[in-house]
mmCIF file of C-alpha atoms in Angstrom:
data_model
loop_
_atom_site.group_PDB
_atom_site.id
_atom_site.type_symbol
_atom_site.label_atom_id
_atom_site.label_comp_id
_atom_site.label_asym_id
_atom_site.label_seq_id
_atom_site.Cartn_x
_atom_site.Cartn_y
_atom_site.Cartn_z
ATOM 1 C CA UNK A 123 141.203 117.238 21.384
ATOM 2 C CA UNK A 124 137.486 115.811 21.076
ATOM 3 C CA UNK A 125 136.117 113.456 23.583
ATOM 4 C CA UNK A 126 134.735 110.407 21.746
ATOM 5 C CA UNK A 127 131.382 108.856 22.831
ATOM 6 C CA UNK A 128 132.955 105.841 24.578
ATOM 7 C CA UNK A 129 135.157 108.083 26.792
ATOM 8 C CA UNK A 130 132.033 110.113 27.704
ATOM 9 C CA UNK A 131 130.169 107.258 28.764
ATOM 10 C CA UNK A 132 132.927 105.911 30.625
ATOM 11 C CA UNK A 133 133.433 109.369 32.414
ATOM 12 C CA UNK A 134 129.809 109.123 33.086
ATOM 13 C CA UNK A 135 130.164 105.386 34.597
ATOM 14 C CA UNK A 136 132.940 106.447 36.704
ATOM 15 C CA UNK A 137 130.874 109.550 38.133
ATOM 16 C CA UNK A 138 127.713 107.038 39.062
ATOM 17 C CA UNK A 139 130.239 104.666 40.536
ATOM 18 C CA UNK A 140 132.040 107.312 42.502
ATOM 19 C CA UNK A 141 128.413 108.662 43.719
ATOM 20 C CA UNK A 142 127.175 104.945 44.768
ATOM 21 C CA UNK A 143 130.344 104.547 46.700
ATOM 22 C CA UNK A 144 130.497 108.178 48.633
ATOM 23 C CA UNK A 145 127.029 107.565 49.706
ATOM 24 C CA UNK A 146 125.863 106.302 53.285
ATOM 25 C CA UNK A 147 123.496 103.860 52.168
ATOM 26 C CA UNK A 148 123.743 100.756 51.285
ATOM 27 C CA UNK A 149 122.975 100.305 47.478
ATOM 28 C CA UNK A 150 122.504 96.732 45.688
ATOM 29 C CA UNK A 151 121.082 96.442 41.968
ATOM 30 C CA UNK A 152 119.761 93.097 40.733
ATOM 31 C CA UNK A 153 118.894 91.798 37.688
ATOM 32 C CA UNK A 154 115.119 90.151 37.185
ATOM 33 C CA UNK A 155 116.483 86.994 38.996
ATOM 34 C CA UNK A 156 117.558 88.664 42.090
ATOM 35 C CA UNK A 157 121.382 88.029 41.108
ATOM 36 C CA UNK A 158 123.666 90.949 42.459
ATOM 37 C CA UNK A 159 125.026 93.131 39.723
ATOM 38 C CA UNK A 160 126.495 95.978 41.839
ATOM 39 C CA UNK A 161 127.384 96.263 45.871
ATOM 40 C CA UNK A 162 128.436 99.628 46.839
ATOM 41 C CA UNK A 163 131.269 100.454 49.482
ATOM 42 C CA UNK A 164 128.304 101.205 52.218
ATOM 43 C CA UNK A 165 127.247 97.432 51.691
ATOM 44 C CA UNK A 166 130.465 95.870 51.926
ATOM 45 C CA UNK A 167 131.240 97.853 54.843
ATOM 46 C CA UNK A 168 127.950 97.053 56.561
ATOM 47 C CA UNK A 169 128.216 93.248 55.450
ATOM 48 C CA UNK A 170 131.776 92.532 55.558
ATOM 49 C CA UNK A 171 131.712 90.859 52.048
ATOM 50 C CA UNK A 172 133.307 92.246 49.113
ATOM 51 C CA UNK A 173 131.527 93.077 45.964
ATOM 52 C CA UNK A 174 133.404 89.800 44.309
ATOM 53 C CA UNK A 175 131.862 87.560 47.079
ATOM 54 C CA UNK A 176 128.397 88.317 46.640
ATOM 55 C CA UNK A 177 128.538 89.050 42.605
ATOM 56 C CA UNK A 178 126.206 86.915 40.773
ATOM 57 C CA UNK A 179 124.070 85.552 43.965
ATOM 58 C CA UNK A 180 121.104 86.685 45.227
ATOM 59 C CA UNK A 181 120.473 88.620 48.725
ATOM 60 C CA UNK A 182 118.318 85.201 50.205
ATOM 61 C CA UNK A 183 121.358 83.261 49.276
ATOM 62 C CA UNK A 184 124.047 85.578 51.252
ATOM 63 C CA UNK A 185 122.429 87.858 53.766
ATOM 64 C CA UNK A 186 118.810 86.822 54.819
ATOM 65 C CA UNK A 187 117.706 85.056 58.182
ATOM 66 C CA UNK A 188 116.397 81.745 57.093
ATOM 67 C CA UNK A 189 112.652 82.716 58.714
ATOM 68 C CA UNK A 190 112.732 85.855 56.446
ATOM 69 C CA UNK A 191 113.598 84.343 53.134
ATOM 70 C CA UNK A 192 110.071 83.491 51.946
ATOM 71 C CA UNK A 193 109.261 87.047 52.563
ATOM 72 C CA UNK A 194 112.065 88.756 51.203
ATOM 73 C CA UNK A 195 111.603 86.462 47.924
ATOM 74 C CA UNK A 196 107.736 87.557 47.887
ATOM 75 C CA UNK A 197 108.592 91.105 48.118
ATOM 76 C CA UNK A 198 111.652 90.885 45.206
ATOM 77 C CA UNK A 199 108.389 88.888 43.330
ATOM 78 C CA UNK A 200 106.423 92.174 43.720
ATOM 79 C CA UNK A 201 109.138 94.165 42.521
ATOM 80 C CA UNK A 202 109.602 92.613 39.236
ATOM 81 C CA UNK A 203 106.008 92.246 38.459
ATOM 82 C CA UNK A 204 106.069 96.354 38.859
ATOM 83 C CA UNK A 205 104.176 96.534 42.201
ATOM 84 C CA UNK A 206 106.592 98.390 44.171
ATOM 85 C CA UNK A 207 105.714 98.467 48.236
ATOM 86 C CA UNK A 208 107.141 101.977 49.304
ATOM 87 C CA UNK A 209 109.405 100.058 51.651
ATOM 88 C CA UNK A 210 109.993 96.965 53.459
ATOM 89 C CA UNK A 211 112.247 96.057 56.358
ATOM 90 C CA UNK A 212 114.236 92.815 56.660
ATOM 91 C CA UNK A 213 117.182 91.580 58.818
ATOM 92 C CA UNK A 214 120.757 90.872 57.294
ATOM 93 C CA UNK A 215 123.076 88.379 58.282
ATOM 94 C CA UNK A 216 126.795 89.925 58.029
ATOM 95 C CA UNK A 217 129.819 87.825 57.508
ATOM 96 C CA UNK A 218 130.515 88.109 61.261
ATOM 97 C CA UNK A 219 127.388 86.467 62.092
ATOM 98 C CA UNK A 220 125.881 89.628 63.557
ATOM 99 C CA UNK A 221 122.303 90.601 62.455
ATOM 100 C CA UNK A 222 121.572 94.304 61.051
ATOM 101 C CA UNK A 223 117.945 95.595 60.209
ATOM 102 C CA UNK A 224 117.637 97.570 57.235
ATOM 103 C CA UNK A 225 114.922 99.557 55.811
ATOM 104 C CA UNK A 226 114.439 99.466 51.956
ATOM 105 C CA UNK A 227 113.289 101.444 49.444
ATOM 106 C CA UNK A 228 113.266 100.017 45.851
ATOM 107 C CA UNK A 229 113.005 101.562 42.403
ATOM 108 C CA UNK A 230 113.558 99.675 38.800
ATOM 109 C CA UNK A 231 115.108 100.048 35.455
ATOM 110 C CA UNK A 232 113.116 99.371 32.437
ATOM 111 C CA UNK A 233 114.467 97.815 29.118
ATOM 112 C CA UNK A 234 113.019 99.321 25.959
ATOM 113 C CA UNK A 235 110.364 96.903 25.715
ATOM 114 C CA UNK A 236 109.026 98.616 29.007
ATOM 115 C CA UNK A 237 109.963 95.521 30.834
ATOM 116 C CA UNK A 238 111.766 95.617 34.224
ATOM 117 C CA UNK A 239 115.468 94.707 33.884
ATOM 118 C CA UNK A 240 117.006 95.734 37.076
ATOM 119 C CA UNK A 241 115.815 96.444 40.429
ATOM 120 C CA UNK A 242 117.730 99.025 42.737
ATOM 121 C CA UNK A 243 117.421 98.576 46.201
ATOM 122 C CA UNK A 244 118.550 101.282 48.627
ATOM 123 C CA UNK A 245 118.894 100.330 52.461
ATOM 124 C CA UNK A 246 119.325 102.275 55.802
ATOM 125 C CA UNK A 247 120.913 100.445 58.680
ATOM 126 C CA UNK A 248 118.095 101.081 61.457
ATOM 127 C CA UNK A 249 119.695 98.204 64.047
ATOM 128 C CA UNK A 250 120.866 101.122 66.261
ATOM 129 C CA UNK A 251 117.781 103.351 66.043
ATOM 130 C CA UNK A 252 115.748 100.333 66.766
ATOM 131 C CA UNK A 253 117.282 99.076 69.577
ATOM 132 C CA UNK A 254 117.147 102.415 70.858
ATOM 133 C CA UNK A 255 113.560 102.517 70.584
ATOM 134 C CA UNK A 256 113.275 99.103 72.036
ATOM 135 C CA UNK A 257 115.028 100.211 75.047
ATOM 136 C CA UNK A 258 113.084 103.514 75.163
ATOM 137 C CA UNK A 259 109.574 101.453 74.993
ATOM 138 C CA UNK A 260 111.278 99.129 77.778
ATOM 139 C CA UNK A 261 112.043 101.840 79.879
ATOM 140 C CA UNK A 262 108.677 103.535 79.135
ATOM 141 C CA UNK A 263 106.885 100.122 80.071
ATOM 142 C CA UNK A 264 109.083 100.153 83.419
ATOM 143 C CA UNK A 265 108.363 103.461 84.184
ATOM 144 C CA UNK A 266 104.481 103.002 83.446
ATOM 145 C CA UNK A 267 104.686 100.079 85.853
ATOM 146 C CA UNK A 268 106.458 102.270 88.453
ATOM 147 C CA UNK A 269 104.036 105.222 87.986
ATOM 148 C CA UNK A 270 101.210 102.439 88.639
ATOM 149 C CA UNK A 271 102.521 101.304 91.782
ATOM 150 C CA UNK A 272 103.281 104.577 93.206
ATOM 151 C CA UNK A 273 99.951 105.527 92.345
ATOM 152 C CA UNK A 274 98.582 102.733 93.660
ATOM 153 C CA UNK A 275 100.676 103.097 97.291
ATOM 154 C CA UNK A 276 99.536 106.972 96.977
ATOM 155 C CA UNK A 277 95.635 105.883 96.731
ATOM 156 C CA UNK A 278 96.385 103.692 99.473
ATOM 157 C CA UNK A 279 98.264 106.289 101.641
ATOM 158 C CA UNK A 280 95.405 108.912 100.970
ATOM 159 C CA UNK A 281 92.770 106.614 101.744
ATOM 160 C CA UNK A 282 94.736 105.853 104.926
ATOM 161 C CA UNK A 283 94.880 109.458 105.607
ATOM 162 C CA UNK A 284 91.227 109.746 105.102
ATOM 163 C CA UNK A 285 90.373 106.919 107.422
ATOM 164 C CA UNK A 286 92.745 108.651 110.136
ATOM 165 C CA UNK A 287 90.916 111.968 109.396
ATOM 166 C CA UNK A 288 87.151 110.252 109.956
ATOM 167 C CA UNK A 289 87.632 107.296 112.401
ATOM 168 C CA UNK A 290 88.799 107.737 116.109
ATOM 169 C CA UNK A 291 91.732 105.930 117.350
ATOM 170 C CA UNK A 292 90.241 104.865 120.368
ATOM 171 C CA UNK A 293 87.017 103.521 119.418
ATOM 172 C CA UNK A 294 87.333 102.851 116.049
ATOM 173 C CA UNK A 295 84.016 104.619 115.165
ATOM 174 C CA UNK A 296 83.761 108.125 113.441
ATOM 175 C CA UNK A 297 85.404 111.104 115.144
ATOM 176 C CA UNK A 298 83.867 114.628 115.960
ATOM 177 C CA UNK A 299 85.561 116.089 112.742
ATOM 178 C CA UNK A 300 83.526 113.469 110.285
ATOM 179 C CA UNK A 301 80.418 113.638 112.679
ATOM 180 C CA UNK A 302 80.294 117.332 112.092
ATOM 181 C CA UNK A 303 80.362 117.123 108.171
ATOM 182 C CA UNK A 304 77.873 114.236 108.409
ATOM 183 C CA UNK A 305 75.343 116.310 110.565
ATOM 184 C CA UNK A 306 75.548 119.414 107.992
ATOM 185 C CA UNK A 307 75.104 116.946 105.151
ATOM 186 C CA UNK A 308 72.246 115.220 106.778
ATOM 187 C CA UNK A 309 70.828 118.618 108.254
ATOM 188 C CA UNK A 310 70.332 119.742 104.250
ATOM 189 C CA UNK A 311 69.025 116.392 103.139
ATOM 190 C CA UNK A 312 66.196 116.642 105.741
ATOM 191 C CA UNK A 313 65.685 120.046 104.784
ATOM 192 C CA UNK A 314 64.960 118.636 100.968
ATOM 193 C CA UNK A 315 62.891 115.931 102.117
ATOM 194 C CA UNK A 316 60.574 117.717 104.426
ATOM 195 C CA UNK A 317 61.264 114.789 106.990
ATOM 196 C CA UNK A 318 62.456 114.923 111.047
ATOM 197 C CA UNK A 319 65.878 114.257 112.206
ATOM 198 C CA UNK A 320 66.904 113.058 115.440
ATOM 199 C CA UNK A 321 70.004 113.462 117.175
ATOM 200 C CA UNK A 322 71.335 111.890 120.422
ATOM 201 C CA UNK A 323 74.094 113.006 122.858
ATOM 202 C CA UNK A 324 75.442 110.149 124.762
ATOM 203 C CA UNK A 325 77.646 110.315 128.192
ATOM 204 C CA UNK A 326 79.450 107.529 129.998
ATOM 205 C CA UNK A 327 78.419 108.142 133.666
ATOM 206 C CA UNK A 328 80.788 109.283 135.954
ATOM 207 C CA UNK A 329 83.699 108.354 133.863
ATOM 208 C CA UNK A 330 86.528 110.352 135.206
ATOM 209 C CA UNK A 331 85.833 108.654 138.292
ATOM 210 C CA UNK A 332 86.195 105.000 136.483
ATOM 211 C CA UNK A 333 89.490 106.234 135.045
ATOM 212 C CA UNK A 334 90.619 107.171 138.335
ATOM 213 C CA UNK A 335 89.355 103.624 139.769
ATOM 214 C CA UNK A 336 90.303 101.428 137.013
ATOM 215 C CA UNK A 337 93.060 102.982 135.190
ATOM 216 C CA UNK A 338 93.282 104.724 131.589
ATOM 217 C CA UNK A 339 93.796 101.387 129.688
ATOM 218 C CA UNK A 340 90.687 100.188 130.940
ATOM 219 C CA UNK A 341 88.822 103.391 130.636
ATOM 220 C CA UNK A 342 89.840 102.810 126.869
ATOM 221 C CA UNK A 343 88.800 99.525 126.774
ATOM 222 C CA UNK A 344 85.363 100.501 128.053
ATOM 223 C CA UNK A 345 84.860 103.530 125.595
ATOM 224 C CA UNK A 346 85.580 100.856 122.870
ATOM 225 C CA UNK A 347 83.130 98.411 123.885
ATOM 226 C CA UNK A 348 80.475 101.186 124.384
ATOM 227 C CA UNK A 349 81.497 102.506 120.821
ATOM 228 C CA UNK A 350 80.782 98.965 119.278
ATOM 229 C CA UNK A 351 77.700 98.180 121.083
ATOM 230 C CA UNK A 352 76.135 101.629 120.090
ATOM 231 C CA UNK A 353 77.390 101.015 116.395
ATOM 232 C CA UNK A 354 76.040 97.580 116.586
ATOM 233 C CA UNK A 355 72.745 98.498 117.581
ATOM 234 C CA UNK A 356 71.971 100.939 115.060
ATOM 235 C CA UNK A 357 70.636 98.999 112.022
ATOM 236 C CA UNK A 358 69.791 101.480 109.403
ATOM 237 C CA UNK A 359 72.496 102.671 106.762
ATOM 238 C CA UNK A 360 71.624 106.234 107.212
ATOM 239 C CA UNK A 361 72.452 106.330 111.124
ATOM 240 C CA UNK A 362 75.726 107.238 111.974
ATOM 241 C CA UNK A 363 77.599 106.819 115.752
ATOM 242 C CA UNK A 364 80.670 109.135 116.390
ATOM 243 C CA UNK A 365 82.748 109.608 119.537
ATOM 244 C CA UNK A 366 82.207 113.482 120.036
ATOM 245 C CA UNK A 367 84.915 113.757 122.624
ATOM 246 C CA UNK A 368 86.227 112.247 125.725
ATOM 247 C CA UNK A 369 83.525 109.765 127.234
ATOM 248 C CA UNK A 370 80.236 111.430 125.060
ATOM 249 C CA UNK A 371 79.297 109.770 121.881
ATOM 250 C CA UNK A 372 76.850 111.435 119.134
ATOM 251 C CA UNK A 373 74.110 109.294 117.027
ATOM 252 C CA UNK A 374 72.838 110.736 113.931
ATOM 253 C CA UNK A 375 69.260 109.221 113.028
ATOM 254 C CA UNK A 376 67.779 110.702 109.989
ATOM 255 C CA UNK A 377 64.181 110.630 109.266
ATOM 256 C CA UNK A 378 63.452 109.110 112.649
ATOM 257 C CA UNK A 379 60.735 110.782 114.644
ATOM 258 C CA UNK A 380 60.742 111.484 118.408
ATOM 259 C CA UNK A 381 59.217 108.671 119.628
ATOM 260 C CA UNK A 382 61.017 106.249 118.114
ATOM 261 C CA UNK A 383 64.282 108.371 118.958
ATOM 262 C CA UNK A 384 63.631 107.867 122.445
ATOM 263 C CA UNK A 385 62.734 104.225 122.223
ATOM 264 C CA UNK A 386 66.082 103.732 120.714
ATOM 265 C CA UNK A 387 67.688 105.453 123.390
ATOM 266 C CA UNK A 388 66.138 103.692 126.322
ATOM 267 C CA UNK A 389 67.083 100.400 124.422
ATOM 268 C CA UNK A 390 70.873 101.948 123.965
ATOM 269 C CA UNK A 391 70.721 102.229 127.724
ATOM 270 C CA UNK A 392 69.511 98.622 128.471
ATOM 271 C CA UNK A 393 72.181 97.264 126.216
ATOM 272 C CA UNK A 394 75.054 99.324 127.866
ATOM 273 C CA UNK A 395 73.826 98.394 131.280
ATOM 274 C CA UNK A 396 73.427 94.636 130.028
ATOM 275 C CA UNK A 397 77.468 94.599 128.951
ATOM 276 C CA UNK A 398 77.799 94.236 133.038
ATOM 277 C CA UNK A 399 80.998 96.265 132.679
ATOM 278 C CA UNK A 400 82.102 96.298 136.321
ATOM 279 C CA UNK A 401 81.894 99.641 138.200
ATOM 280 C CA UNK A 402 81.467 99.357 142.073
ATOM 281 C CA UNK A 403 81.971 102.658 142.921
ATOM 282 C CA UNK A 404 79.391 104.188 140.639
ATOM 283 C CA UNK A 405 76.754 105.958 142.104
ATOM 284 C CA UNK A 406 74.223 104.737 140.179
ATOM 285 C CA UNK A 407 75.194 101.333 140.174
ATOM 286 C CA UNK A 408 77.486 98.510 140.112
ATOM 287 C CA UNK A 409 78.182 98.664 136.073
ATOM 288 C CA UNK A 410 78.982 101.208 133.705
ATOM 289 C CA UNK A 411 75.826 103.172 132.421
ATOM 290 C CA UNK A 412 74.827 105.776 130.028
ATOM 291 C CA UNK A 413 72.840 109.091 130.032
ATOM 292 C CA UNK A 414 71.313 110.164 126.579
ATOM 293 C CA UNK A 415 70.083 113.425 125.487
ATOM 294 C CA UNK A 416 67.442 113.170 122.409
ATOM 295 C CA UNK A 417 66.466 115.793 120.120
ATOM 296 C CA UNK A 418 64.269 115.682 117.378
ATOM 297 C CA UNK A 419 63.609 118.629 114.537
ATOM 298 C CA UNK A 420 62.446 119.649 111.166
ATOM 299 C CA UNK A 421 65.297 121.172 109.520
ATOM 300 C CA UNK A 422 64.214 124.834 108.018
ATOM 301 C CA UNK A 423 67.494 126.870 107.754
ATOM 302 C CA UNK A 424 70.911 125.269 106.571
ATOM 303 C CA UNK A 425 72.881 126.983 109.442
ATOM 304 C CA UNK A 426 70.430 125.704 112.146
ATOM 305 C CA UNK A 427 72.196 122.214 112.085
ATOM 306 C CA UNK A 428 73.912 123.536 115.399
ATOM 307 C CA UNK A 429 70.424 123.977 117.080
ATOM 308 C CA UNK A 430 69.741 120.187 117.159
ATOM 309 C CA UNK A 431 72.959 119.933 118.666
ATOM 310 C CA UNK A 432 72.405 122.419 121.417
ATOM 311 C CA UNK A 433 68.940 121.124 122.031
ATOM 312 C CA UNK A 434 70.301 117.441 122.417
ATOM 313 C CA UNK A 435 73.030 118.743 125.033
ATOM 314 C CA UNK A 436 70.373 120.372 127.115
ATOM 315 C CA UNK A 437 68.377 117.356 127.004
ATOM 316 C CA UNK A 438 71.557 115.234 128.187
ATOM 317 C CA UNK A 439 72.463 117.872 130.927
ATOM 318 C CA UNK A 440 68.983 117.137 132.293
ATOM 319 C CA UNK A 441 68.989 113.621 132.007
ATOM 320 C CA UNK A 442 72.204 113.996 134.321
ATOM 321 C CA UNK A 443 70.552 116.500 136.827
ATOM 322 C CA UNK A 444 67.466 114.007 136.935
ATOM 323 C CA UNK A 445 69.734 111.168 138.380
ATOM 324 C CA UNK A 446 71.744 109.788 135.103
ATOM 325 C CA UNK A 447 71.547 106.423 133.671
ATOM 326 C CA UNK A 448 68.126 107.552 131.747
ATOM 327 C CA UNK A 449 67.214 109.424 128.454
ATOM 328 C CA UNK A 450 65.871 112.400 128.223
ATOM 329 C CA UNK A 451 63.634 114.189 125.424
ATOM 330 C CA UNK A 452 64.504 117.842 124.475
ATOM 331 C CA UNK A 453 61.399 120.219 125.023
ATOM 332 C CA UNK A 454 61.611 123.877 124.680
ATOM 333 C CA UNK A 455 61.324 124.139 128.519
ATOM 334 C CA UNK A 456 64.397 121.555 129.236
#
C-alpha cells in the first residue's frame, strides 16, 4: 500500500524526535521570542524538568542565574538578528537547585522570507570538566608554591653550604680553601693589570705554649680576636684575610707595593700587641704577639702564584729566627 505524504512527514518527524532524544547533548528549540518549543530527553535529565513544565517558557525564566540573565538575553538578541557567536557558556539551575555549567553551540531555522523563525541551541554539560580543571589549576598553584618554597629552602641551604665551604668555623673569616682560590684569581688579575701583588703570612708567636697554658677554649677565643683585628684593619675591598691553618693567617693585598705592604705589616703587629691579650709565659713579652712574613711580586706566569706563597713563608721563617714579634720582607737572600 502506497505511503501518503502525511504518513511520510509523520515518519520523518518521529525519526527526528528519536534522534533528538538519544543524543547526550542538551537540545532546545526556541521561537523568535525565546519560548521553548522543544526540550529533549537529555535536557529533561539534566534539569529535572519535563518538557511540559517548560514548554512555552523562556530559558531565562526557568534555568538562568539572575546575575547571568542579561548576558543570556544579549546572546539571544544576537542570535535572532543573525549574528551567531561561535559559542557561549552560562550556568543552568536545575529543579533541585544545583548549578550546571553548559557550553552552547547555536544555529537557526529561517522562514521563506529568510527571516529567522527558530533558534536551535545544543549544549554540553561541562561542570565536572570545569571543576576538574579548577582542581588541577588549584593543585598546580599549590605545587608551584611548594616548589617555590622548596627552591628557596634549597637556595638557602646551598648558600649556607657555600658559606661553610668558604668560612673558617673558629674565627669566622675565610678558610684556606677559599684563600687558595682567591690567590689564584688575584694573581691572574695582577698579570692582566701588570701591577704588584703582596702577600702576608702571619703566625701567632708561641701559640702551642699559649694553648697548653690557657687551654683550647681560650686559644680559640684568642684566634678569633686576632682574626677579627686583622680583618678590621684591612680597609680595601680587594684585600682578603684568611685563616691558613692552626695559628697561621694569610693576607692577600692586590696592587700593594712592598713599601706599603711592610708599613701595613708593622701596623698589624702593633694592633695585635695593642689588644693586650695576656700571655705571661711568652718568651717575647707578657701579651700575645704576631710575626709576619711579607712578599711582593709582579705576576708573570699563571702557575707561579705558589711562588709568592713560598716567598712569604720564607720571610715569616726569618722573622721567627730573628726573635719573632716582627715583620720581615722577602728578598732573594731570605
